[in-house]
Amino acid sequence: MFQCVFSSSVLQPHSTSCLFKHLFYHSATPASQKQPEPIYSKKTEIQRQTVRAPFAKLFIFSALQVARQLLLQQQQQQQQVSGLKSPKRNDKQPALQVPVSVAMMTPQVITPQQMQQILQQQVLSPQQLQVLLQQQQALMLQQQQLQEFYKKQQEQLQLQLLQQQHAGKQPKEQQQVATQQLAFQQQLLQMQQLQQQHLLSLQRQGLLTIQPGQPALPLQPLAQGMIPTELQQLWKEVTSAHTAEETTGNNHSSLDLTTTCVSSSAPSKTSLIMNPHASTNGQLSVHTPKRESLSHEEHPHSHPLYGHGVCKWPGCEAVCEDFQSFLKHLNSEHALDDRSTAQCRVQMQVVQQLELQLAKDKERLQAMMTHLHVKSTEPKAAPQPLNLVSSVTLSKSASEASPQSLPHTPTTPTAPLTPVTQGPSVITTTSMHTVGPIRRRYSDKYNVPISSADIAQNQEFYKNAEVRPPFTYASLIRQAILESPEKQLTLNEIYNWFTRMFAYFRRNAATWKNAVRHNLSLHKCFVRVENVKGAVWTVDEVEFQKRRPQKISGNPSLIKNMQSSHAYCTPLNAALQASMAENSIPLYTTASMGNPTLGNLASAIREELNGAMEHTNSNESDSSPGRSPMQAVHPVHVKEEPLDPEEAEGPLSLVTTANHSPDFDHDRDYEDEPVNEDME
DNA sequence: CGGTCGCTAAACACGA
DNA sequence: CTCGTGTTTAGCGACC
């Protein structure tokens, strides 16, 4: 069901299950039962909507935008040129002024006169001529395609117009149609402009002589700067539209457009034009436009899409023994067709999303650094975690990220509700991604109380997906209570919070409710307060924090986190994990909110991120210091035990500094409540 | 291998 | 008697 459209390649069923394998607490039953419902139904629906159906509409919209942009640039360019035009430009002048008509779309290749002129100049070698001809051919093809598309668009618009006339919106719609037509004409004009630039580029290459006195300068930066990105976008649009209306998918011209404009060396152009699929360069420049598209040229056997003997094309994972077979596979399985184009678009969106996320995370990191630096003076941003982070990040999809940029924790350090703010995010995310066998163990080891921000971030996810939250019952209960305005809840209200916040807890009520009660009774951090209307449960924050040392005891990373000397390391590592975990959710939600395709790759990315995080975890523990002395300090199983904040001091300086005052604040909160400390 | 931890299940008590 | 609440114990698996 969810294999529709290009999901067959982008989102493999097995990768999906992998995703859920990570997400589901109990892998077997819940995963198999629930996963298709909330998540996939949404995803696929959107996929269908935006990927399959309105391809043409999408194209129109984006093409218009592109056309507008290009027109602007064109105008600027024309101003710059300010009337000084080469003979070729003069030749084209009439066409540019011709009102909209199909006639103007006749391929504006080099005119016979121009060709004659070129030949007369006798500056062209046979090879150069060939290149020139091929480029002209490409342009012709391209224009023919545009012409076809234009016709179809006109038909469509007419159709729309007719329909809307019935609806009585005639004038407005006509105007709209006219606008669209105009925009499209502008796009065509731009095509001509491209030709001119093409010619000029030939001039630069010495294939054409330049008229003396002609200022060919303005075009140069334009061709090298604006063109590649803009035109790739244009190519994208053209291609998608093309493939949308006719699935034959022979898009040579599209690729030609790209290569013609992007590349500045004639020979490479030639090869690409002659056989777009013969070279992976073309593929690369097309599919990963934002990467250093030629970087792998220097490394013959390294390819961004190839690693560890596996094709890294999103959703592919085909095994290729050697580089050659990979190239074969790439050219055969990921040729330039509608599927690949769609996948490419998806990848671009993913990258955009990641960049966005990265920007946000950078900002947060900055704030965190500032914050932590003020708090504890010792730490310098530990280079190791930094490198670790960056390497992980780089190895993954967000390769555009600057190496030194770090993700950081998702929560605001100053979250009012939870005194311990650095910790929680760590846990949340960690557990969320390392789930599998580790599951909540991690969460509670860090015992990170979940911060409201953590939950808030993933709220939507857990609300809708019956995924077991990676938090312990104790953490959840605490969160529920702290979220309440009075910082107290009845048992039933806690129940409600669970069901409200987590789809997972909407079933097997007997089980988890029993667990909740069990936890409330068992943990002395939960204090039962007799109220007028009955009993309510509150959180003894000090007790809750006290649990931490013991649980953490086994977990070096947490200890690191607590020891001020390492205060910076673990938070950063954790931050990485947090950020990664965070990434997955936004990706997911974005996908479900209208970015149709993102979710598909998101799953794959998540898997990758998971892998990265496992890496991180192992590295982390490898370099972990000794155990915390705090494990000796153990709360006793006596609920009446007096609160002793001093207990939490010593090696836990960071924690205590972070928590001390908040703890007291919480105590005050309790004092505000009528019957609190002295119940019993 | 033993200890710890978290979870589940279940028994039991108590009151409405 | 049922149901909700609260306590306690036992067993299991994971982890250290």
Short mmCIF file of N, CA and C in Angstrom, two decimals, chain A residues 153-181:
data_model
loop_
_atom_site.label_atom_id
_atom_site.label_comp_id
_atom_site.label_asym_id
_atom_site.label_seq_id
_atom_site.Cartn_x
_atom_site.Cartn_y
_atom_site.Cartn_z
N GLN A 153 0.01 23.17 -21.77
CA GLN A 153 -0.40 24.10 -20.74
C GLN A 153 -1.51 25.00 -21.23
N GLN A 154 -1.39 25.40 -22.44
CA GLN A 154 -2.43 26.25 -23.00
C GLN A 154 -3.75 25.52 -23.04
N GLU A 155 -3.69 24.29 -23.47
CA GLU A 155 -4.91 23.50 -23.47
C GLU A 155 -5.49 23.41 -22.08
N GLN A 156 -4.62 23.15 -21.15
CA GLN A 156 -5.08 23.02 -19.78
C GLN A 156 -5.69 24.30 -19.28
N LEU A 157 -5.02 25.36 -19.59
CA LEU A 157 -5.51 26.64 -19.10
C LEU A 157 -6.85 26.96 -19.73
N GLN A 158 -6.95 26.67 -20.99
CA GLN A 158 -8.23 26.90 -21.67
C GLN A 158 -9.32 26.10 -20.99
N LEU A 159 -8.95 24.89 -20.69
CA LEU A 159 -9.92 24.02 -20.03
C LEU A 159 -10.34 24.62 -18.70
N GLN A 160 -9.36 25.00 -17.96
CA GLN A 160 -9.66 25.63 -16.68
C GLN A 160 -10.53 26.86 -16.87
N LEU A 161 -10.14 27.59 -17.86
CA LEU A 161 -10.88 28.81 -18.12
C LEU A 161 -12.34 28.50 -18.39
N LEU A 162 -12.55 27.51 -19.20
CA LEU A 162 -13.94 27.13 -19.53
C LEU A 162 -14.68 26.74 -18.25
N GLN A 163 -14.03 25.93 -17.50
CA GLN A 163 -14.69 25.48 -16.28
C GLN A 163 -15.01 26.64 -15.37
N GLN A 164 -14.09 27.54 -15.30
CA GLN A 164 -14.29 28.62 -14.36
C GLN A 164 -15.26 29.64 -14.89
N GLN A 165 -15.39 29.67 -16.16
CA GLN A 165 -16.40 30.56 -16.70
C GLN A 165 -17.77 30.11 -16.24
N HIS A 166 -17.91 28.83 -16.21
CA HIS A 166 -19.18 28.32 -15.69
C HIS A 166 -19.38 28.74 -14.26
N ALA A 167 -18.31 28.82 -13.56
CA ALA A 167 -18.42 29.18 -12.15
C ALA A 167 -18.61 30.69 -11.98
N GLY A 168 -18.51 31.41 -13.05
CA GLY A 168 -18.79 32.83 -12.96
C GLY A 168 -17.63 33.69 -12.52
N LYS A 169 -16.50 33.16 -12.61
CA LYS A 169 -15.34 33.94 -12.15
C LYS A 169 -14.54 34.43 -13.34
N GLN A 170 -15.20 34.63 -14.36
CA GLN A 170 -14.52 34.80 -15.63
C GLN A 170 -13.38 35.82 -15.62
N PRO A 171 -13.64 37.02 -15.32
CA PRO A 171 -12.59 38.02 -15.53
C PRO A 171 -11.34 37.72 -14.72
N LYS A 172 -11.58 37.37 -13.51
CA LYS A 172 -10.44 37.14 -12.64
C LYS A 172 -9.60 35.99 -13.16
N GLU A 173 -10.27 34.97 -13.55
CA GLU A 173 -9.55 33.79 -13.98
C GLU A 173 -8.83 34.05 -15.29
N GLN A 174 -9.49 34.80 -16.10
CA GLN A 174 -8.82 35.12 -17.35
C GLN A 174 -7.51 35.84 -17.08
N GLN A 175 -7.64 36.72 -16.14
CA GLN A 175 -6.44 37.46 -15.79
C GLN A 175 -5.36 36.51 -15.31
N GLN A 176 -5.82 35.58 -14.53
CA GLN A 176 -4.85 34.63 -14.00
C GLN A 176 -4.20 33.84 -15.12
N VAL A 177 -5.03 33.41 -15.98
CA VAL A 177 -4.51 32.63 -17.10
C VAL A 177 -3.54 33.47 -17.90
N ALA A 178 -3.92 34.68 -18.10
CA ALA A 178 -3.03 35.55 -18.85
C ALA A 178 -1.71 35.70 -18.12
N THR A 179 -1.81 35.81 -16.84
CA THR A 179 -0.58 35.92 -16.06
C THR A 179 0.28 34.69 -16.23
N GLN A 180 -0.38 33.59 -16.18
CA GLN A 180 0.39 32.35 -16.32
C GLN A 180 1.05 32.27 -17.69
N GLN A 181 0.26 32.66 -18.65
CA GLN A 181 0.83 32.61 -19.99
C GLN A 181 2.03 33.54 -20.09
#
